[in-house]
Amino acid sequence: ARIAVVREAVGEAAYAAGHYAEALAELRAAKRINGATAYLPIMADCLRAVGRPQEALKLAKSPGVRNFQPAAKAEMTLVEAGARRDLGQMEAALATLEAAPLMSRSRESWVVRLRYAYADTLLAAGRERDALAWFHRAHAIDSDEITDAAERADELERRAE
């Protein structure tokens, strides 16, 4: 029997390598051993990746999520919105993101990623003007350029000309 930290490390490595079923199994084992909820967003994303968005949504509503720090809460919000999109529930995906702190004054990467996901979901819902505004908002605080928000905004502006 492996210890939780080893299971966690193997799970995170499997996740990074795109081996989602293996990552899910390892992270579930780690959670069983130590009861930690920190793995929930990755586990939910693994469920999405293996085609089980309904289960990802159930995990997103786990009681422990309420106590997450803002970055972890944002991560779970992104997974939940993605699962809604997987299920064709575009309005529910937008509502999920709209309930998040999109207008946070923080410039941390989790805010950038929330704004970017919101812009992308608006675009997928056919709301190009709104999407453009949110790609600009994401880019405005994306000093590390973790997204292609600037390019996406440029593309939308060219389309509008």
Short mmCIF file of N, CA and C in Angstrom, two decimals:
data_model
loop_
_atom_site.label_atom_id
_atom_site.label_comp_id
_atom_site.label_asym_id
_atom_site.label_seq_id
_atom_site.Cartn_x
_atom_site.Cartn_y
_atom_site.Cartn_z
N ALA A 1 0.85 -1.19 0.00
CA ALA A 1 0.00 0.00 0.00
C ALA A 1 0.89 1.24 0.00
N ARG A 2 0.67 2.09 -1.01
CA ARG A 2 1.45 3.32 -1.10
C ARG A 2 0.88 4.39 -0.18
N ILE A 3 1.73 5.31 0.22
CA ILE A 3 1.26 6.40 1.06
C ILE A 3 0.60 7.48 0.19
N ALA A 4 -0.22 8.31 0.82
CA ALA A 4 -1.01 9.30 0.10
C ALA A 4 -0.17 10.23 -0.77
N VAL A 5 0.97 10.69 -0.25
CA VAL A 5 1.78 11.65 -1.01
C VAL A 5 2.31 11.03 -2.30
N VAL A 6 2.60 9.73 -2.27
CA VAL A 6 3.06 9.04 -3.48
C VAL A 6 1.90 8.93 -4.47
N ARG A 7 0.72 8.56 -3.96
CA ARG A 7 -0.47 8.47 -4.82
C ARG A 7 -0.77 9.83 -5.46
N GLU A 8 -0.64 10.87 -4.67
CA GLU A 8 -0.88 12.22 -5.17
C GLU A 8 0.12 12.57 -6.27
N ALA A 9 1.39 12.29 -6.04
CA ALA A 9 2.43 12.60 -7.03
C ALA A 9 2.21 11.82 -8.32
N VAL A 10 1.89 10.54 -8.19
CA VAL A 10 1.63 9.72 -9.38
C VAL A 10 0.40 10.24 -10.11
N GLY A 11 -0.63 10.61 -9.34
CA GLY A 11 -1.85 11.15 -9.94
C GLY A 11 -1.60 12.44 -10.69
N GLU A 12 -0.83 13.33 -10.09
CA GLU A 12 -0.53 14.61 -10.75
C GLU A 12 0.33 14.41 -12.00
N ALA A 13 1.27 13.47 -11.93
CA ALA A 13 2.10 13.18 -13.10
C ALA A 13 1.25 12.58 -14.22
N ALA A 14 0.36 11.67 -13.87
CA ALA A 14 -0.52 11.06 -14.87
C ALA A 14 -1.42 12.12 -15.50
N TYR A 15 -1.92 13.03 -14.68
CA TYR A 15 -2.77 14.12 -15.17
C TYR A 15 -2.00 15.00 -16.16
N ALA A 16 -0.79 15.38 -15.77
CA ALA A 16 0.04 16.22 -16.63
C ALA A 16 0.37 15.53 -17.95
N ALA A 17 0.45 14.20 -17.92
CA ALA A 17 0.76 13.43 -19.13
C ALA A 17 -0.49 13.10 -19.94
N GLY A 18 -1.65 13.50 -19.45
CA GLY A 18 -2.88 13.23 -20.18
C GLY A 18 -3.45 11.84 -19.96
N HIS A 19 -3.00 11.16 -18.92
CA HIS A 19 -3.52 9.83 -18.58
C HIS A 19 -4.59 10.02 -17.50
N TYR A 20 -5.77 10.45 -17.94
CA TYR A 20 -6.79 10.91 -17.00
C TYR A 20 -7.41 9.81 -16.16
N ALA A 21 -7.65 8.65 -16.71
CA ALA A 21 -8.24 7.56 -15.93
C ALA A 21 -7.28 7.13 -14.81
N GLU A 22 -6.00 7.02 -15.15
CA GLU A 22 -5.00 6.66 -14.15
C GLU A 22 -4.88 7.75 -13.08
N ALA A 23 -4.87 9.00 -13.52
CA ALA A 23 -4.78 10.12 -12.58
C ALA A 23 -5.96 10.09 -11.62
N LEU A 24 -7.14 9.86 -12.15
CA LEU A 24 -8.34 9.81 -11.32
C LEU A 24 -8.24 8.70 -10.27
N ALA A 25 -7.80 7.53 -10.70
CA ALA A 25 -7.67 6.40 -9.76
C ALA A 25 -6.66 6.72 -8.65
N GLU A 26 -5.53 7.29 -9.01
CA GLU A 26 -4.50 7.60 -8.02
C GLU A 26 -4.95 8.69 -7.05
N LEU A 27 -5.60 9.73 -7.58
CA LEU A 27 -6.05 10.82 -6.72
C LEU A 27 -7.20 10.38 -5.81
N ARG A 28 -8.06 9.51 -6.32
CA ARG A 28 -9.12 8.96 -5.46
C ARG A 28 -8.50 8.16 -4.31
N ALA A 29 -7.47 7.38 -4.63
CA ALA A 29 -6.79 6.59 -3.59
C ALA A 29 -6.15 7.52 -2.56
N ALA A 30 -5.50 8.57 -3.01
CA ALA A 30 -4.88 9.53 -2.09
C ALA A 30 -5.94 10.16 -1.19
N LYS A 31 -7.07 10.51 -1.78
CA LYS A 31 -8.16 11.13 -1.01
C LYS A 31 -8.72 10.16 0.02
N ARG A 32 -8.84 8.89 -0.37
CA ARG A 32 -9.31 7.87 0.59
C ARG A 32 -8.36 7.75 1.78
N ILE A 33 -7.07 7.84 1.49
CA ILE A 33 -6.06 7.67 2.54
C ILE A 33 -6.03 8.87 3.49
N ASN A 34 -6.01 10.09 2.92
CA ASN A 34 -5.82 11.26 3.79
C ASN A 34 -7.02 12.20 3.89
N GLY A 35 -8.07 11.95 3.13
CA GLY A 35 -9.28 12.77 3.22
C GLY A 35 -9.17 14.17 2.65
N ALA A 36 -8.05 14.48 2.01
CA ALA A 36 -7.84 15.83 1.48
C ALA A 36 -8.81 16.15 0.34
N THR A 37 -9.28 17.38 0.32
CA THR A 37 -10.18 17.82 -0.75
C THR A 37 -9.44 18.59 -1.85
N ALA A 38 -8.17 18.84 -1.65
CA ALA A 38 -7.40 19.64 -2.61
C ALA A 38 -7.39 19.03 -4.00
N TYR A 39 -7.58 17.73 -4.09
CA TYR A 39 -7.54 17.04 -5.38
C TYR A 39 -8.84 17.16 -6.17
N LEU A 40 -9.90 17.64 -5.54
CA LEU A 40 -11.22 17.61 -6.18
C LEU A 40 -11.27 18.28 -7.55
N PRO A 41 -10.68 19.48 -7.75
CA PRO A 41 -10.75 20.07 -9.09
C PRO A 41 -10.07 19.21 -10.16
N ILE A 42 -8.92 18.64 -9.83
CA ILE A 42 -8.22 17.78 -10.81
C ILE A 42 -9.04 16.52 -11.06
N MET A 43 -9.60 15.95 -10.00
CA MET A 43 -10.42 14.75 -10.16
C MET A 43 -11.63 15.06 -11.05
N ALA A 44 -12.27 16.20 -10.82
CA ALA A 44 -13.43 16.59 -11.64
C ALA A 44 -13.02 16.79 -13.09
N ASP A 45 -11.85 17.40 -13.32
CA ASP A 45 -11.37 17.60 -14.68
C ASP A 45 -11.07 16.25 -15.34
N CYS A 46 -10.54 15.31 -14.58
CA CYS A 46 -10.30 13.96 -15.11
C CYS A 46 -11.61 13.31 -15.52
N LEU A 47 -12.65 13.49 -14.72
CA LEU A 47 -13.96 12.93 -15.06
C LEU A 47 -14.47 13.52 -16.37
N ARG A 48 -14.29 14.81 -16.55
CA ARG A 48 -14.66 15.44 -17.84
C ARG A 48 -13.87 14.80 -18.97
N ALA A 49 -12.58 14.65 -18.76
CA ALA A 49 -11.69 14.15 -19.82
C ALA A 49 -12.03 12.72 -20.23
N VAL A 50 -12.56 11.94 -19.30
CA VAL A 50 -12.93 10.55 -19.64
C VAL A 50 -14.41 10.45 -20.01
N GLY A 51 -15.03 11.60 -20.28
CA GLY A 51 -16.40 11.60 -20.79
C GLY A 51 -17.49 11.42 -19.75
N ARG A 52 -17.22 11.86 -18.52
CA ARG A 52 -18.22 11.72 -17.46
C ARG A 52 -18.51 13.09 -16.81
N PRO A 53 -19.02 14.04 -17.63
CA PRO A 53 -19.24 15.39 -17.11
C PRO A 53 -20.27 15.45 -15.97
N GLN A 54 -21.26 14.56 -15.98
CA GLN A 54 -22.26 14.57 -14.90
C GLN A 54 -21.59 14.31 -13.55
N GLU A 55 -20.66 13.35 -13.54
CA GLU A 55 -19.94 13.05 -12.30
C GLU A 55 -19.03 14.21 -11.89
N ALA A 56 -18.47 14.89 -12.90
CA ALA A 56 -17.65 16.08 -12.60
C ALA A 56 -18.50 17.14 -11.91
N LEU A 57 -19.74 17.31 -12.38
CA LEU A 57 -20.63 18.29 -11.76
C LEU A 57 -20.96 17.92 -10.32
N LYS A 58 -21.15 16.63 -10.06
CA LYS A 58 -21.41 16.19 -8.69
C LYS A 58 -20.23 16.52 -7.78
N LEU A 59 -19.03 16.27 -8.29
CA LEU A 59 -17.82 16.56 -7.51
C LEU A 59 -17.69 18.07 -7.26
N ALA A 60 -18.07 18.86 -8.27
CA ALA A 60 -17.98 20.32 -8.14
C ALA A 60 -18.89 20.84 -7.03
N LYS A 61 -19.91 20.10 -6.71
CA LYS A 61 -20.85 20.51 -5.66
C LYS A 61 -20.53 19.89 -4.30
N SER A 62 -19.37 19.25 -4.18
CA SER A 62 -18.95 18.64 -2.91
C SER A 62 -18.91 19.70 -1.82
N PRO A 63 -19.32 19.33 -0.60
CA PRO A 63 -19.33 20.30 0.50
C PRO A 63 -17.97 20.96 0.75
N GLY A 64 -16.88 20.24 0.60
CA GLY A 64 -15.55 20.79 0.86
C GLY A 64 -15.16 21.94 -0.04
N VAL A 65 -15.80 22.05 -1.20
CA VAL A 65 -15.46 23.10 -2.17
C VAL A 65 -15.74 24.48 -1.59
N ARG A 66 -16.76 24.58 -0.75
CA ARG A 66 -17.11 25.89 -0.15
C ARG A 66 -15.95 26.49 0.64
N ASN A 67 -15.10 25.64 1.20
CA ASN A 67 -13.99 26.11 2.03
C ASN A 67 -12.70 26.34 1.25
N PHE A 68 -12.73 26.15 -0.06
CA PHE A 68 -11.54 26.33 -0.88
C PHE A 68 -11.07 27.78 -0.86
N GLN A 69 -9.78 27.96 -1.01
CA GLN A 69 -9.20 29.28 -1.23
C GLN A 69 -9.63 29.75 -2.63
N PRO A 70 -9.55 31.06 -2.91
CA PRO A 70 -10.03 31.57 -4.20
C PRO A 70 -9.46 30.86 -5.43
N ALA A 71 -8.18 30.56 -5.45
CA ALA A 71 -7.59 29.91 -6.64
C ALA A 71 -8.18 28.53 -6.87
N ALA A 72 -8.33 27.75 -5.81
CA ALA A 72 -8.90 26.40 -5.95
C ALA A 72 -10.38 26.47 -6.30
N LYS A 73 -11.07 27.44 -5.72
CA LYS A 73 -12.50 27.63 -6.03
C LYS A 73 -12.66 27.99 -7.52
N ALA A 74 -11.78 28.86 -8.01
CA ALA A 74 -11.81 29.24 -9.43
C ALA A 74 -11.56 28.03 -10.31
N GLU A 75 -10.61 27.21 -9.92
CA GLU A 75 -10.29 26.00 -10.69
C GLU A 75 -11.53 25.11 -10.80
N MET A 76 -12.23 24.93 -9.69
CA MET A 76 -13.43 24.10 -9.72
C MET A 76 -14.52 24.75 -10.56
N THR A 77 -14.62 26.07 -10.51
CA THR A 77 -15.60 26.79 -11.33
C THR A 77 -15.32 26.55 -12.81
N LEU A 78 -14.05 26.60 -13.19
CA LEU A 78 -13.67 26.35 -14.59
C LEU A 78 -14.07 24.95 -15.03
N VAL A 79 -13.83 23.98 -14.17
CA VAL A 79 -14.18 22.59 -14.49
C VAL A 79 -15.70 22.45 -14.58
N GLU A 80 -16.41 23.05 -13.64
CA GLU A 80 -17.87 22.97 -13.64
C GLU A 80 -18.46 23.60 -14.91
N ALA A 81 -17.97 24.77 -15.27
CA ALA A 81 -18.45 25.43 -16.48
C ALA A 81 -18.13 24.60 -17.72
N GLY A 82 -16.94 24.01 -17.74
CA GLY A 82 -16.56 23.14 -18.85
C GLY A 82 -17.46 21.92 -18.96
N ALA A 83 -17.81 21.34 -17.82
CA ALA A 83 -18.71 20.19 -17.81
C ALA A 83 -20.08 20.59 -18.34
N ARG A 84 -20.54 21.77 -17.96
CA ARG A 84 -21.83 22.26 -18.49
C ARG A 84 -21.75 22.41 -20.01
N ARG A 85 -20.64 22.94 -20.50
CA ARG A 85 -20.47 23.06 -21.96
C ARG A 85 -20.44 21.68 -22.62
N ASP A 86 -19.76 20.73 -21.98
CA ASP A 86 -19.71 19.36 -22.51
C ASP A 86 -21.11 18.80 -22.69
N LEU A 87 -22.00 19.18 -21.79
CA LEU A 87 -23.38 18.68 -21.82
C LEU A 87 -24.29 19.55 -22.69
N GLY A 88 -23.71 20.55 -23.35
CA GLY A 88 -24.50 21.43 -24.21
C GLY A 88 -25.31 22.46 -23.44
N GLN A 89 -24.98 22.67 -22.18
CA GLN A 89 -25.71 23.60 -21.32
C GLN A 89 -24.99 24.95 -21.27
N MET A 90 -25.01 25.65 -22.41
CA MET A 90 -24.25 26.89 -22.54
C MET A 90 -24.69 27.96 -21.54
N GLU A 91 -26.00 28.13 -21.37
CA GLU A 91 -26.48 29.16 -20.43
C GLU A 91 -26.07 28.82 -19.00
N ALA A 92 -26.11 27.54 -18.65
CA ALA A 92 -25.68 27.13 -17.30
C ALA A 92 -24.18 27.35 -17.13
N ALA A 93 -23.42 27.13 -18.19
CA ALA A 93 -21.97 27.38 -18.13
C ALA A 93 -21.71 28.87 -17.89
N LEU A 94 -22.44 29.71 -18.62
CA LEU A 94 -22.29 31.16 -18.43
C LEU A 94 -22.68 31.57 -17.01
N ALA A 95 -23.79 31.03 -16.52
CA ALA A 95 -24.25 31.36 -15.17
C ALA A 95 -23.22 30.93 -14.12
N THR A 96 -22.61 29.78 -14.33
CA THR A 96 -21.58 29.29 -13.40
C THR A 96 -20.42 30.28 -13.35
N LEU A 97 -19.98 30.73 -14.51
CA LEU A 97 -18.86 31.68 -14.56
C LEU A 97 -19.26 33.05 -14.04
N GLU A 98 -20.51 33.46 -14.29
CA GLU A 98 -20.97 34.77 -13.83
C GLU A 98 -21.07 34.82 -12.31
N ALA A 99 -21.22 33.67 -11.67
CA ALA A 99 -21.27 33.62 -10.20
C ALA A 99 -19.88 33.71 -9.58
N ALA A 100 -18.85 33.59 -10.40
CA ALA A 100 -17.46 33.65 -9.93
C ALA A 100 -17.01 35.12 -9.85
N PRO A 101 -15.93 35.39 -9.14
CA PRO A 101 -15.44 36.78 -9.01
C PRO A 101 -14.70 37.27 -10.25
N LEU A 102 -15.44 37.41 -11.35
CA LEU A 102 -14.85 37.85 -12.61
C LEU A 102 -14.24 39.25 -12.52
N MET A 103 -14.80 40.08 -11.67
CA MET A 103 -14.33 41.46 -11.57
C MET A 103 -13.37 41.66 -10.39
N SER A 104 -12.83 40.58 -9.89
CA SER A 104 -11.86 40.67 -8.80
C SER A 104 -10.74 41.65 -9.18
N ARG A 105 -10.26 42.38 -8.21
CA ARG A 105 -9.14 43.30 -8.46
C ARG A 105 -7.80 42.57 -8.51
N SER A 106 -7.84 41.31 -8.13
CA SER A 106 -6.62 40.50 -8.15
C SER A 106 -6.12 40.34 -9.59
N ARG A 107 -4.82 40.27 -9.73
CA ARG A 107 -4.22 40.03 -11.05
C ARG A 107 -3.62 38.62 -11.11
N GLU A 108 -4.03 37.78 -10.17
CA GLU A 108 -3.51 36.41 -10.13
C GLU A 108 -4.03 35.62 -11.33
N SER A 109 -3.32 34.54 -11.62
CA SER A 109 -3.64 33.76 -12.82
C SER A 109 -5.05 33.19 -12.78
N TRP A 110 -5.58 32.90 -11.59
CA TRP A 110 -6.93 32.34 -11.54
C TRP A 110 -7.97 33.33 -12.05
N VAL A 111 -7.75 34.63 -11.85
CA VAL A 111 -8.68 35.64 -12.36
C VAL A 111 -8.56 35.72 -13.88
N VAL A 112 -7.33 35.68 -14.37
CA VAL A 112 -7.10 35.68 -15.82
C VAL A 112 -7.84 34.50 -16.45
N ARG A 113 -7.68 33.33 -15.86
CA ARG A 113 -8.28 32.12 -16.42
C ARG A 113 -9.81 32.15 -16.37
N LEU A 114 -10.37 32.70 -15.29
CA LEU A 114 -11.83 32.84 -15.21
C LEU A 114 -12.34 33.78 -16.31
N ARG A 115 -11.69 34.92 -16.46
CA ARG A 115 -12.12 35.88 -17.48
C ARG A 115 -11.99 35.29 -18.88
N TYR A 116 -10.90 34.58 -19.11
CA TYR A 116 -10.69 33.96 -20.42
C TYR A 116 -11.77 32.92 -20.70
N ALA A 117 -12.05 32.07 -19.71
CA ALA A 117 -13.08 31.04 -19.89
C ALA A 117 -14.44 31.67 -20.14
N TYR A 118 -14.72 32.77 -19.44
CA TYR A 118 -15.99 33.46 -19.65
C TYR A 118 -16.06 34.01 -21.07
N ALA A 119 -14.99 34.64 -21.54
CA ALA A 119 -14.95 35.16 -22.91
C ALA A 119 -15.15 34.04 -23.92
N ASP A 120 -14.45 32.94 -23.71
CA ASP A 120 -14.55 31.81 -24.63
C ASP A 120 -15.96 31.23 -24.65
N THR A 121 -16.60 31.17 -23.49
CA THR A 121 -17.96 30.64 -23.40
C THR A 121 -18.95 31.61 -24.04
N LEU A 122 -18.75 32.91 -23.84
CA LEU A 122 -19.58 33.90 -24.52
C LEU A 122 -19.48 33.75 -26.03
N LEU A 123 -18.26 33.56 -26.52
CA LEU A 123 -18.05 33.38 -27.95
C LEU A 123 -18.77 32.13 -28.45
N ALA A 124 -18.64 31.04 -27.70
CA ALA A 124 -19.31 29.79 -28.08
C ALA A 124 -20.83 29.94 -28.08
N ALA A 125 -21.33 30.87 -27.26
CA ALA A 125 -22.77 31.13 -27.18
C ALA A 125 -23.22 32.14 -28.24
N GLY A 126 -22.28 32.59 -29.08
CA GLY A 126 -22.62 33.51 -30.16
C GLY A 126 -22.65 34.97 -29.76
N ARG A 127 -22.12 35.30 -28.61
CA ARG A 127 -22.13 36.68 -28.11
C ARG A 127 -20.75 37.31 -28.35
N GLU A 128 -20.45 37.58 -29.62
CA GLU A 128 -19.11 38.04 -30.01
C GLU A 128 -18.69 39.35 -29.36
N ARG A 129 -19.60 40.34 -29.30
CA ARG A 129 -19.23 41.63 -28.73
C ARG A 129 -18.86 41.50 -27.25
N ASP A 130 -19.68 40.74 -26.52
CA ASP A 130 -19.39 40.52 -25.11
C ASP A 130 -18.08 39.74 -24.95
N ALA A 131 -17.89 38.74 -25.81
CA ALA A 131 -16.66 37.94 -25.75
C ALA A 131 -15.44 38.83 -25.96
N LEU A 132 -15.52 39.72 -26.94
CA LEU A 132 -14.40 40.63 -27.22
C LEU A 132 -14.05 41.45 -25.98
N ALA A 133 -15.05 41.99 -25.32
CA ALA A 133 -14.81 42.80 -24.11
C ALA A 133 -14.11 41.96 -23.04
N TRP A 134 -14.53 40.72 -22.87
CA TRP A 134 -13.94 39.87 -21.83
C TRP A 134 -12.56 39.35 -22.22
N PHE A 135 -12.31 39.13 -23.50
CA PHE A 135 -10.94 38.78 -23.91
C PHE A 135 -10.01 39.96 -23.58
N HIS A 136 -10.49 41.19 -23.81
CA HIS A 136 -9.70 42.37 -23.45
C HIS A 136 -9.47 42.44 -21.94
N ARG A 137 -10.51 42.14 -21.16
CA ARG A 137 -10.37 42.17 -19.70
C ARG A 137 -9.37 41.12 -19.22
N ALA A 138 -9.41 39.96 -19.85
CA ALA A 138 -8.45 38.90 -19.48
C ALA A 138 -7.03 39.35 -19.82
N HIS A 139 -6.87 39.86 -21.04
CA HIS A 139 -5.55 40.29 -21.49
C HIS A 139 -4.99 41.42 -20.61
N ALA A 140 -5.85 42.30 -20.15
CA ALA A 140 -5.41 43.46 -19.36
C ALA A 140 -4.66 43.06 -18.10
N ILE A 141 -4.95 41.88 -17.55
CA ILE A 141 -4.27 41.46 -16.32
C ILE A 141 -3.38 40.24 -16.55
N ASP A 142 -3.23 39.83 -17.80
CA ASP A 142 -2.46 38.63 -18.13
C ASP A 142 -1.00 38.99 -18.42
N SER A 143 -0.31 39.50 -17.41
CA SER A 143 1.07 39.95 -17.61
C SER A 143 2.02 38.80 -17.95
N ASP A 144 1.70 37.60 -17.52
CA ASP A 144 2.54 36.43 -17.82
C ASP A 144 2.16 35.76 -19.14
N GLU A 145 1.14 36.30 -19.80
CA GLU A 145 0.66 35.76 -21.08
C GLU A 145 0.39 34.26 -21.00
N ILE A 146 -0.42 33.87 -20.00
CA ILE A 146 -0.79 32.46 -19.86
C ILE A 146 -1.92 32.08 -20.81
N THR A 147 -2.55 33.10 -21.42
CA THR A 147 -3.62 32.84 -22.38
C THR A 147 -3.28 33.51 -23.70
N ASP A 148 -4.09 33.21 -24.70
CA ASP A 148 -3.96 33.88 -25.99
C ASP A 148 -5.08 34.92 -26.14
N ALA A 149 -5.47 35.53 -25.02
CA ALA A 149 -6.59 36.48 -25.02
C ALA A 149 -6.36 37.63 -26.01
N ALA A 150 -5.14 38.14 -26.09
CA ALA A 150 -4.86 39.25 -27.01
C ALA A 150 -5.10 38.82 -28.45
N GLU A 151 -4.63 37.64 -28.81
CA GLU A 151 -4.81 37.13 -30.17
C GLU A 151 -6.29 36.89 -30.46
N ARG A 152 -6.99 36.34 -29.48
CA ARG A 152 -8.43 36.07 -29.67
C ARG A 152 -9.18 37.39 -29.87
N ALA A 153 -8.82 38.42 -29.11
CA ALA A 153 -9.46 39.73 -29.25
C ALA A 153 -9.15 40.32 -30.62
N ASP A 154 -7.89 40.24 -31.05
CA ASP A 154 -7.51 40.75 -32.38
C ASP A 154 -8.31 40.06 -33.47
N GLU A 155 -8.45 38.75 -33.34
CA GLU A 155 -9.19 37.96 -34.33
C GLU A 155 -10.65 38.42 -34.41
N LEU A 156 -11.26 38.64 -33.26
CA LEU A 156 -12.66 39.09 -33.23
C LEU A 156 -12.79 40.49 -33.81
N GLU A 157 -11.82 41.36 -33.52
CA GLU A 157 -11.86 42.72 -34.07
C GLU A 157 -11.72 42.70 -35.59
N ARG A 158 -10.86 41.84 -36.11
CA ARG A 158 -10.71 41.71 -37.57
C ARG A 158 -12.00 41.21 -38.20
N ARG A 159 -12.65 40.27 -37.55
CA ARG A 159 -13.91 39.73 -38.05
C ARG A 159 -15.00 40.80 -38.11
N ALA A 160 -14.97 41.72 -37.15
CA ALA A 160 -16.00 42.75 -37.05
C ALA A 160 -15.82 43.86 -38.08
N GLU A 161 -14.62 43.97 -38.66
CA GLU A 161 -14.34 45.06 -39.62
C GLU A 161 -15.08 44.89 -40.92
#
